[in-house]
Structure formats: structure tokens, C-alpha cells
Coordinates of C-alpha atoms and ligand atoms in Angstrom, one line a residue:
M1 CA -45.3 70.2 -107.4
T2 CA -47.3 67.2 -106.6
S3 CA -50.6 68.0 -104.5
L4 CA -52.4 66.2 -102.0
E5 CA -55.7 64.3 -102.7
R6 CA -58.5 65.3 -100.1
H7 CA -61.7 64.1 -99.1
F8 CA -64.2 65.1 -96.6
P9 CA -63.3 64.3 -93.1
R10 CA -65.0 60.6 -92.2
L11 CA -66.7 59.6 -89.1
E12 CA -65.1 56.1 -89.0
D13 CA -61.6 57.4 -89.3
F14 CA -61.5 59.5 -86.6
A15 CA -63.8 57.9 -84.0
P16 CA -61.3 55.2 -83.0
L17 CA -59.0 58.3 -82.2
L18 CA -61.3 59.6 -79.8
K19 CA -60.9 56.6 -77.4
P20 CA -59.7 57.6 -73.8
A21 CA -56.5 55.9 -73.2
P22 CA -57.2 53.1 -70.3
R23 CA -56.9 55.5 -66.6
E24 CA -54.5 53.9 -64.2
R25 CA -56.2 53.9 -60.9
D26 CA -53.2 54.1 -58.7
S27 CA -52.5 57.6 -58.6
T28 CA -48.9 56.7 -57.8
K29 CA -48.6 54.7 -60.7
R30 CA -50.1 57.0 -62.6
R31 CA -47.5 60.0 -61.7
L32 CA -44.4 57.8 -62.1
A33 CA -45.6 56.8 -65.6
E34 CA -45.0 60.5 -66.3
A35 CA -41.3 59.8 -65.6
H36 CA -39.1 58.8 -68.7
N37 CA -35.9 59.8 -67.2
I38 CA -34.3 60.7 -63.9
W39 CA -35.0 64.7 -64.6
D40 CA -38.5 63.9 -65.0
L41 CA -38.5 62.0 -61.5
R42 CA -37.0 65.4 -60.3
R43 CA -39.7 67.4 -61.2
I44 CA -42.2 65.4 -59.7
A45 CA -40.0 65.3 -56.7
K46 CA -39.5 69.0 -56.4
R47 CA -43.3 69.3 -56.6
R48 CA -44.2 67.0 -53.9
T49 CA -41.4 67.6 -51.1
P50 CA -41.0 70.7 -48.9
S51 CA -38.3 72.9 -50.4
G52 CA -35.8 72.2 -47.1
P53 CA -35.8 68.4 -47.8
F54 CA -35.5 68.8 -51.7
D55 CA -32.8 71.6 -51.4
Y56 CA -30.9 69.3 -49.0
A57 CA -31.0 66.2 -51.4
D58 CA -30.9 68.2 -54.6
G59 CA -27.8 70.4 -53.7
G60 CA -24.1 70.5 -53.8
A61 CA -21.7 72.7 -51.7
D62 CA -20.7 76.3 -52.4
G63 CA -21.6 77.2 -56.1
E64 CA -22.1 73.6 -56.7
V65 CA -19.7 73.8 -59.5
G66 CA -18.5 70.3 -59.0
L67 CA -21.8 68.8 -59.0
G68 CA -22.2 70.7 -62.5
R69 CA -19.3 69.6 -63.8
A70 CA -19.6 66.0 -62.9
R71 CA -22.6 65.9 -64.8
E72 CA -21.2 67.5 -67.6
A73 CA -18.5 65.2 -68.0
F74 CA -20.8 62.7 -68.7
T75 CA -22.8 65.0 -71.3
D76 CA -19.8 65.7 -72.8
L77 CA -18.2 62.1 -73.5
E78 CA -18.9 60.6 -76.9
F79 CA -19.8 57.3 -77.3
R80 CA -18.1 54.8 -80.0
P81 CA -20.9 52.5 -81.3
G82 CA -20.6 49.0 -82.8
V83 CA -23.2 48.0 -85.5
L84 CA -24.0 44.4 -87.0
R85 CA -23.5 42.6 -83.6
D86 CA -26.0 40.2 -82.4
V87 CA -27.4 42.2 -79.4
S88 CA -30.9 40.5 -79.5
K89 CA -30.0 39.5 -75.9
T90 CA -28.1 41.8 -73.2
D91 CA -27.1 40.7 -70.2
T92 CA -26.9 43.6 -67.4
S93 CA -25.8 41.6 -64.5
T94 CA -22.6 41.7 -63.3
T95 CA -20.4 40.5 -60.3
V96 CA -19.5 42.7 -57.3
L97 CA -17.2 41.9 -54.5
G98 CA -17.5 38.1 -55.5
R99 CA -21.3 38.2 -55.6
A100 CA -24.1 38.8 -58.6
S101 CA -25.8 41.9 -58.9
A102 CA -28.6 42.3 -61.4
L103 CA -27.4 45.7 -62.7
P104 CA -24.2 47.5 -62.7
F105 CA -25.0 49.8 -59.8
G106 CA -26.6 50.0 -56.3
L107 CA -27.9 52.6 -54.2
A108 CA -25.1 55.0 -52.3
P109 CA -25.4 55.5 -48.6
T110 CA -27.4 58.7 -48.2
G111 CA -28.3 60.5 -44.6
F112 CA -31.5 61.6 -43.2
T113 CA -33.1 59.8 -46.2
R114 CA -36.4 59.6 -44.2
M115 CA -36.4 63.2 -44.3
L116 CA -37.2 63.0 -48.2
H117 CA -39.8 60.6 -47.9
S118 CA -41.1 59.0 -44.8
A119 CA -40.8 55.5 -46.4
G120 CA -37.0 56.5 -46.7
E121 CA -34.1 53.8 -46.3
R122 CA -37.1 50.9 -45.7
A123 CA -38.1 51.9 -49.7
A124 CA -34.8 51.8 -50.7
V125 CA -33.8 48.6 -49.4
A126 CA -37.1 47.0 -50.5
A127 CA -36.7 48.5 -54.0
A128 CA -32.9 47.3 -54.3
A129 CA -33.9 43.5 -53.0
R130 CA -36.5 43.4 -55.4
A131 CA -34.2 44.5 -58.5
G132 CA -31.3 42.1 -57.1
I133 CA -28.9 45.1 -56.6
P134 CA -27.0 46.2 -53.2
F135 CA -28.4 48.8 -51.0
S136 CA -25.9 50.8 -48.9
L137 CA -27.0 52.3 -45.3
S138 CA -25.5 55.8 -44.3
T139 CA -24.4 55.8 -40.7
V140 CA -26.6 59.0 -40.6
G141 CA -29.4 56.9 -42.2
T142 CA -32.8 57.5 -40.5
T143 CA -33.6 53.7 -40.0
S144 CA -31.4 51.5 -37.6
I145 CA -28.8 49.0 -38.8
E146 CA -31.2 46.1 -37.4
R147 CA -34.3 47.4 -38.6
I148 CA -33.2 47.7 -42.3
A149 CA -31.9 44.0 -42.1
A150 CA -35.4 42.9 -40.8
I151 CA -36.7 44.6 -43.6
A152 CA -35.2 43.0 -46.4
P153 CA -33.2 40.0 -45.0
E154 CA -32.3 38.8 -48.9
A155 CA -31.1 42.2 -50.0
R156 CA -27.4 42.6 -50.2
K157 CA -26.8 45.1 -47.6
W158 CA -23.4 47.3 -47.3
F159 CA -22.9 49.7 -44.3
Q160 CA -21.4 53.3 -44.7
L161 CA -19.3 54.2 -41.9
Y162 CA -18.1 57.4 -40.7
L163 CA -15.1 57.3 -38.3
W164 CA -16.5 59.3 -35.6
K165 CA -14.4 60.9 -32.8
D166 CA -15.9 58.5 -30.4
R167 CA -14.2 55.3 -31.7
D168 CA -16.0 53.1 -29.6
L169 CA -19.3 54.2 -31.2
S170 CA -17.6 53.3 -34.6
L171 CA -16.5 50.1 -33.6
E172 CA -20.1 49.2 -32.1
L173 CA -21.7 50.3 -35.5
V174 CA -19.2 48.3 -37.5
R175 CA -20.2 44.9 -35.0
N176 CA -23.6 45.6 -35.3
A177 CA -23.5 45.9 -39.0
K178 CA -21.6 42.4 -38.9
A179 CA -23.9 40.8 -36.4
A180 CA -26.8 42.0 -38.8
G181 CA -25.6 40.2 -42.2
Y182 CA -23.9 43.5 -44.2
E183 CA -21.7 42.1 -46.2
A184 CA -19.1 45.0 -47.0
L185 CA -18.2 48.4 -45.0
L186 CA -17.7 51.5 -47.2
V187 CA -15.3 53.7 -44.8
T188 CA -16.2 57.7 -46.0
V189 CA -13.4 59.6 -45.9
D190 CA -14.3 63.0 -47.6
V191 CA -15.7 64.7 -44.5
P192 CA -13.2 66.2 -42.2
V193 CA -15.9 68.8 -42.2
S194 CA -19.4 69.5 -43.3
G195 CA -19.3 70.9 -46.9
N196 CA -20.6 74.4 -47.2
R197 CA -24.1 73.8 -48.3
L198 CA -25.5 77.2 -48.7
R199 CA -29.2 76.2 -49.6
D200 CA -29.5 74.3 -46.3
Q201 CA -28.3 77.3 -44.8
R202 CA -30.7 79.9 -46.4
N203 CA -33.5 77.3 -46.0
G204 CA -32.4 77.0 -42.1
M205 CA -32.5 73.4 -42.6
T206 CA -32.6 71.2 -39.3
I207 CA -33.7 67.7 -38.6
P208 CA -36.1 67.4 -38.6
P209 CA -37.5 70.3 -40.0
R210 CA -39.0 73.2 -38.0
L211 CA -42.4 74.2 -38.4
T212 CA -42.4 77.6 -39.3
A213 CA -44.8 80.4 -41.0
K214 CA -42.6 79.8 -44.0
T215 CA -42.5 76.0 -43.8
F216 CA -46.3 76.3 -43.0
L217 CA -46.7 78.0 -46.6
D218 CA -44.4 75.6 -48.2
A219 CA -46.6 72.7 -46.5
S220 CA -50.0 74.2 -47.8
Y221 CA -49.6 72.2 -51.4
R222 CA -47.2 69.1 -50.3
W223 CA -49.7 68.3 -47.7
R224 CA -49.0 64.4 -48.3
W225 CA -45.1 64.8 -46.8
W226 CA -46.6 66.3 -43.8
F227 CA -49.3 64.0 -43.3
D228 CA -46.7 61.1 -43.6
F229 CA -43.9 63.0 -41.5
L230 CA -46.5 63.4 -38.8
T231 CA -48.2 60.1 -38.7
T232 CA -45.1 57.9 -38.9
E233 CA -42.3 57.0 -36.5
P234 CA -40.0 59.5 -35.7
Y235 CA -36.3 59.4 -37.0
S236 CA -34.2 56.6 -35.6
F237 CA -30.6 57.0 -36.4
A238 CA -28.2 54.0 -37.2
F239 CA -25.8 55.4 -34.7
D240 CA -27.2 56.0 -30.9
T241 CA -27.9 59.7 -30.6
T242 CA -30.9 61.6 -30.8
G243 CA -29.1 63.7 -33.6
R244 CA -31.2 66.9 -33.5
G245 CA -30.0 70.1 -35.0
S246 CA -28.8 71.1 -38.2
T247 CA -26.5 68.8 -40.6
S248 CA -23.6 70.4 -40.2
D249 CA -24.0 70.6 -36.3
L250 CA -24.4 67.1 -36.4
V251 CA -20.8 66.7 -38.7
R252 CA -19.4 69.3 -36.2
R253 CA -20.4 67.0 -33.1
L254 CA -19.3 63.7 -34.2
A255 CA -16.8 64.1 -37.3
D256 CA -13.2 63.6 -36.3
P257 CA -10.6 65.9 -38.9
S258 CA -7.7 64.1 -37.4
V259 CA -8.3 60.5 -39.0
T260 CA -5.5 59.5 -41.2
F261 CA -4.6 56.5 -43.5
E262 CA -3.3 54.9 -40.3
D263 CA -6.7 54.7 -38.8
L264 CA -7.8 52.4 -41.4
A265 CA -5.6 49.9 -39.4
W266 CA -8.0 49.4 -36.4
V267 CA -11.1 49.4 -39.0
R268 CA -9.3 46.8 -40.9
K269 CA -8.8 44.7 -38.0
A270 CA -12.6 45.2 -36.7
W271 CA -13.9 43.8 -40.0
D272 CA -13.0 40.9 -41.9
G273 CA -15.1 41.4 -44.9
P274 CA -14.7 43.6 -47.9
L275 CA -13.5 47.0 -46.9
L276 CA -13.8 49.8 -49.5
V277 CA -12.8 53.7 -48.8
K278 CA -15.2 56.1 -50.2
G279 CA -14.3 59.5 -51.0
I280 CA -11.2 58.9 -53.2
Q281 CA -10.2 61.7 -55.6
T282 CA -6.5 61.1 -56.7
V283 CA -4.5 58.5 -57.9
G284 CA -2.2 58.6 -55.1
D285 CA -4.7 58.4 -52.5
A286 CA -6.6 55.2 -54.4
C287 CA -3.1 53.4 -54.0
R288 CA -2.3 54.8 -50.2
A289 CA -5.9 53.1 -49.4
L290 CA -5.0 49.7 -50.9
D291 CA -1.6 49.9 -49.2
H292 CA -3.7 50.5 -45.8
G293 CA -5.5 47.6 -46.1
A294 CA -8.4 48.2 -48.4
D295 CA -10.2 46.0 -50.8
G296 CA -11.0 48.7 -53.3
V297 CA -12.0 52.4 -53.7
I298 CA -15.0 54.3 -54.7
V299 CA -14.1 57.2 -56.4
S300 CA -16.4 59.6 -55.7
G301 CA -16.9 63.5 -55.1
H302 CA -19.7 62.9 -52.8
G303 CA -22.1 64.3 -55.3
G304 CA -20.4 67.5 -55.0
R305 CA -21.4 68.0 -51.5
Q306 CA -18.2 68.6 -50.1
L307 CA -15.4 69.9 -51.7
D308 CA -16.7 72.2 -54.6
R309 CA -14.4 71.9 -57.5
G310 CA -12.6 68.9 -57.0
P311 CA -11.7 66.3 -59.8
V312 CA -14.2 65.4 -61.9
V313 CA -14.6 61.7 -61.1
L314 CA -15.0 60.6 -64.7
H315 CA -11.9 62.1 -65.7
I316 CA -9.7 60.7 -63.3
L317 CA -11.1 57.2 -63.3
P318 CA -9.1 55.8 -66.1
E319 CA -5.8 56.7 -64.1
V320 CA -7.2 55.3 -61.2
V321 CA -7.8 52.0 -62.6
A322 CA -4.4 51.7 -64.2
A323 CA -2.8 52.4 -61.1
V324 CA -5.0 50.1 -58.9
G325 CA -4.6 47.4 -61.7
D326 CA -6.1 43.8 -60.0
R327 CA -5.0 44.7 -56.5
G328 CA -8.5 45.8 -56.0
T329 CA -12.3 47.2 -56.8
V330 CA -13.0 50.5 -58.2
M331 CA -16.4 51.9 -58.1
L332 CA -17.2 55.1 -59.2
D333 CA -20.4 57.3 -58.2
T334 CA -21.2 61.2 -58.5
G335 CA -23.2 62.7 -61.6
I336 CA -24.7 59.8 -62.7
M337 CA -28.3 60.6 -64.0
N338 CA -28.9 58.1 -66.9
G339 CA -27.8 54.8 -67.4
A340 CA -25.6 55.6 -70.2
D341 CA -23.5 57.3 -67.5
I342 CA -23.0 53.9 -65.9
V343 CA -22.4 51.9 -69.1
A344 CA -19.2 55.0 -69.7
A345 CA -18.0 54.5 -66.4
L346 CA -17.8 50.8 -66.8
A347 CA -16.3 51.5 -70.1
L348 CA -13.7 53.3 -68.8
G349 CA -12.9 50.7 -66.0
A350 CA -15.1 51.3 -63.2
D351 CA -16.0 47.5 -61.7
F352 CA -19.4 49.1 -60.5
T353 CA -21.0 52.4 -59.9
L354 CA -23.4 53.9 -57.0
V355 CA -26.1 56.5 -57.7
G356 CA -27.1 58.8 -55.2
R357 CA -29.7 61.4 -56.2
A358 CA -30.9 59.4 -58.9
F359 CA -32.7 57.4 -56.7
L360 CA -33.6 60.1 -54.4
Y361 CA -35.8 61.9 -56.6
G362 CA -37.4 58.6 -57.5
L363 CA -38.2 58.2 -53.3
M364 CA -39.4 61.7 -53.3
A365 CA -41.5 60.9 -56.5
G366 CA -43.2 58.1 -55.0
G367 CA -41.5 56.3 -52.2
E368 CA -40.9 52.5 -52.9
A369 CA -42.8 52.7 -56.3
G370 CA -40.4 55.6 -57.2
V371 CA -37.4 53.9 -56.2
A372 CA -38.2 51.2 -58.4
R373 CA -39.3 53.4 -61.2
S374 CA -35.8 55.2 -61.0
V375 CA -34.0 51.6 -61.0
E376 CA -36.2 50.7 -64.1
I377 CA -35.2 53.8 -66.1
L378 CA -31.8 53.4 -65.1
S379 CA -32.1 49.9 -66.3
A380 CA -33.6 50.1 -69.3
E381 CA -31.0 53.2 -70.4
I382 CA -28.1 50.6 -69.5
E383 CA -29.6 48.1 -71.7
R384 CA -30.1 50.4 -74.7
T385 CA -26.8 52.1 -74.7
M386 CA -25.2 48.4 -74.5
K387 CA -27.1 47.5 -77.6
F388 CA -26.0 50.6 -79.6
L389 CA -22.6 49.8 -78.8
G390 CA -22.7 46.4 -79.8
V391 CA -22.2 44.5 -76.5
S392 CA -24.5 41.9 -74.9
A393 CA -22.5 41.5 -71.7
I394 CA -21.1 44.1 -69.4
D395 CA -17.6 42.3 -69.2
E396 CA -17.4 43.3 -73.1
L397 CA -17.5 47.0 -72.5
E398 CA -13.9 48.6 -73.1
P399 CA -12.2 52.1 -73.0
A400 CA -12.5 52.1 -76.9
H401 CA -16.4 52.6 -76.6
V402 CA -15.9 55.8 -75.0
R403 CA -13.9 59.2 -76.0
L404 CA -13.7 61.6 -72.9
M405 CA -14.4 64.9 -73.8
S406 CA -14.3 68.2 -72.3
R407 CA -16.0 71.6 -73.2
R408 CA -12.9 73.5 -71.1
G409 CA -10.2 71.7 -72.7
P410 CA -8.1 68.3 -73.0
V411 CA -9.1 65.6 -70.9
G412 CA -6.2 63.4 -69.4
S413 CA -3.8 61.7 -72.0
Q414 CA -6.9 60.6 -74.5
N415 CA -6.7 64.1 -75.8
S416 CA -3.2 65.3 -75.6
Ligands
LIG501 C1 -28.8 63.7 -49.8 C2 -27.6 63.0 -49.7 C3 -27.1 62.4 -48.4 C4 -25.7 61.8 -48.6 N1 -25.3 61.4 -47.6 C5 -24.3 60.4 -47.2 C6 -23.7 59.8 -45.9 O1 -24.6 59.9 -45.3 N2 -22.6 59.4 -46.4 C7 -21.7 59.2 -47.6 O2 -20.9 58.6 -47.6 N3 -22.3 59.7 -48.7 C8 -23.5 60.5 -48.5 N4 -23.8 61.0 -49.6 C9 -23.2 60.8 -51.1 C10 -23.4 59.8 -51.6 O3 -23.0 58.3 -51.2 C11 -23.0 59.6 -53.1 O4 -21.6 59.7 -53.1 C12 -23.5 60.9 -54.2 O5 -25.0 61.1 -53.8 C13 -23.3 60.7 -55.5 O6 -23.7 61.3 -56.2 P1 -25.0 61.5 -57.2 O7 -26.1 61.9 -56.0 O8 -24.8 62.3 -58.4 O9 -25.3 60.1 -57.3 C14 -25.3 61.6 -49.8 C15 -25.8 62.2 -50.8 C16 -26.6 63.0 -50.8 C17 -27.4 63.4 -52.2

């Protein structure tokens, strides 16, 4: 056995090790620098956000099984790397709906975003504009269509529409979005009723949150959230109602469970830009949406917030892509927590992806800088994964780069 040669510890050897690292003076930057992936941002978000709003964003429907499965599908897949390719330069940009996006993902529409952090949609659209990626405003967003357009006139902006009982109100929103320069309409079709969000019910979640003894206690160590909430303007919705009450109350009042594919016709007539149907979960419905005039579909499980235990979006993606062919655009969301997840979805044929919670955790962790940190983390993960796969451009990704696997059994035709 060899033995180490030792000497007595010398001051000149360890003195340089004692030098403190330069301290970042900006506390937000300091906090965000602690986050190395989206799960780290989630941890910071949880620390800083009252539990009602945090659970509203973090939670899913019923047993939250669908959300878990969607994330698990990304975890379970296997990448096929490619070595000895020149990947010194990697181009993460792509074209979606005829225009460039610096990264192959955009920010998904999310309702009540200012409840998570007072900067809400304003922070998200500004960060999206800076990163050169699209931002989507929800019908139940907490900043108006016009305000968002004024904050980031240069941003690519998409508007998400619910088909309300009040059709005139829906049409008015479509017209307002057009006038304000929004480029695409995402028609969300998976909310005939609100999902059964048990966390919200247990928290007694209302909009805006009520100050009860429990929330006071919760606020005692999340004072910054309450300070921002009480010192910034009240929420103003994209639609023109006061919208107070629980989220399910709101959906019950406004949602129309009687809408059908035929209703896409009047939306199509009112909107001459790209129209995508969001919330498609079967091949048949993807084809039906295109037959009724859509320019594309968003394969989405609504982040596991609506039907629990619906199809795992990543698993149905290849079949949807094959059925749609070149008839339209296919996007995917639900469960994306890592840039590598995005790379996998693109390899399996998605043209583009959307992220919901991945940017909301950043928002809760640090406002606009936090959203920017989310985008930065996802972007670095995309670039790194592309290099490992041996590709230098998004359109070089192909199904052979990914093998779908599931701990529960066969996936699609690949394993059968
Ligand atoms: C807090 C929250 C609010 C949401 N609100 C809406 C909405 O108003 N309209 C909509 O079409 N989708 C909404 N979604 C779904 C997202 O657009 C997207 O489909 C989902 O977040 C993707 O899953 P992910 O969070 O795992 O990325 C919401 C999602 C979250 C997390």
C-alpha cells in the first residue's frame, strides 16, 4: 500500500482559501443565484408566498396523479446521445407561427398571476420580451389586454380565450386583443367545469385572498408578499367584471359547458390570425380541431389542473404529430420542469412548447428577475442537452433522440 507524504499545515497554503467570495449586494439576485434548477426556484417560491396562492399555482386536481404522471413521463424517458459532432455552436432559436423565437418555448397563459406576485403578468411579459420568446395572457389574467401591450409593445403576445356563456364578451375580448397587437389566439377547451382543486378548497382560497387569523399567521413571515399586495393597484382582469370569489365560483359563473366544435366557427370568423386549440388530449380531437378551422393544437393536460389521470401528453404526442402532419402546428405543455423536457418534446415532433409553473415559481421567487432566472435555467438546460445529443440546431432533433419509457408499462408503439 502506498502512503501519503504529509507536511505540517502552512499558512500560505490555506490563507487564499479563507478569502470570502464577493457578496452580491442585491438581495433578489443573491436569492435567485441560489437556484440552479426549477425545483430550487420552487423551494424559494414556497418560502416567500402565502400558502393559499402558492398552493393555487403548485397544485393540481383531485389526487394530483395526472400532474405527477406528466412529470414522470419526462423523467422516465431515455435520451440517445450523439458523440463526436461539432457542437461548439448551438442555436436554440426556432420559428413558430411564422416568426422567430429565441428559444423553443413560450410562457403559458396563467390566471390570477398577480396573486402569486404583485408584478404578475407585467413581470412575465417583460422577461419574455427580453428573452425574445412569446408570452400568453389568460382571459382571467390579472392585468388588462391593453396594459400588457403598453408595457411590452415589442413582445410577441398571444391571447388565451375561454368561450364564455356571454358570447359578446368573448368577441369583445377577441377584438380588444386584435386591436392591441396580439398575434395569436389560444382557445382553451378543457374547462367545461373547473377542476376539483382540493388544496384551494382546503385553504379556503378566494380572489383576492381573505385576511383571516390563519392568513395573518401565514403573513407574519411572508410580509413582503402582503406589503406588495397592499401597496400596489388592485387586480384588473382581462375581462370586464370584478371577479371576486373563489376560482371555481368564477368559472361556474362564466364558463359554458355547452360549447362544441361548431363554436370554433364563430371564433374563426372573428379572428383572422393564427388560432390554436389548447387542451387537446386525443388524436381524434386534434384532427377535429383542424377540421373546424384551427391552425394548430396545444396538446395539454392543463398542468394536471382539470381532468386528473387524463392521458400523459408526452406519450400521446407522437401519434398526434403523425395525425396532424403538415396540416398545422403542434405545441405541448404540462409537466415541463427542465429544458431537457423541452428538447424531448421537440424531438418527438412538437413544434413548440409552453411552460406554466416553471416560470411561475421564478415569479414567486423574485418577480421579473425570477422569471428571467427561470428562462435562463431552461435555456442553459436546452443548450446543454442539445450538445449531448450532438445537435447544433432545433430542427436537427428527431424521434431517434428519445426513447419513451414508463415505469408502469409499455408506451405507444415504440415498446410494443
Ligand atoms: C396557476 C395556473 C393558472 C393557469 N391558468 C390558466 C388559464 O387561465 N388559462 C389556460 O388556458 N390555462 C391555464 N393554466 C394552464 C397553463 O396554461 C398550462 O397549460 C400548464 O400550466 C402547463 O403545465 P405546467 O404548469 O406543468 O407547465 C394555468 C396553470 C397554472 C399553473
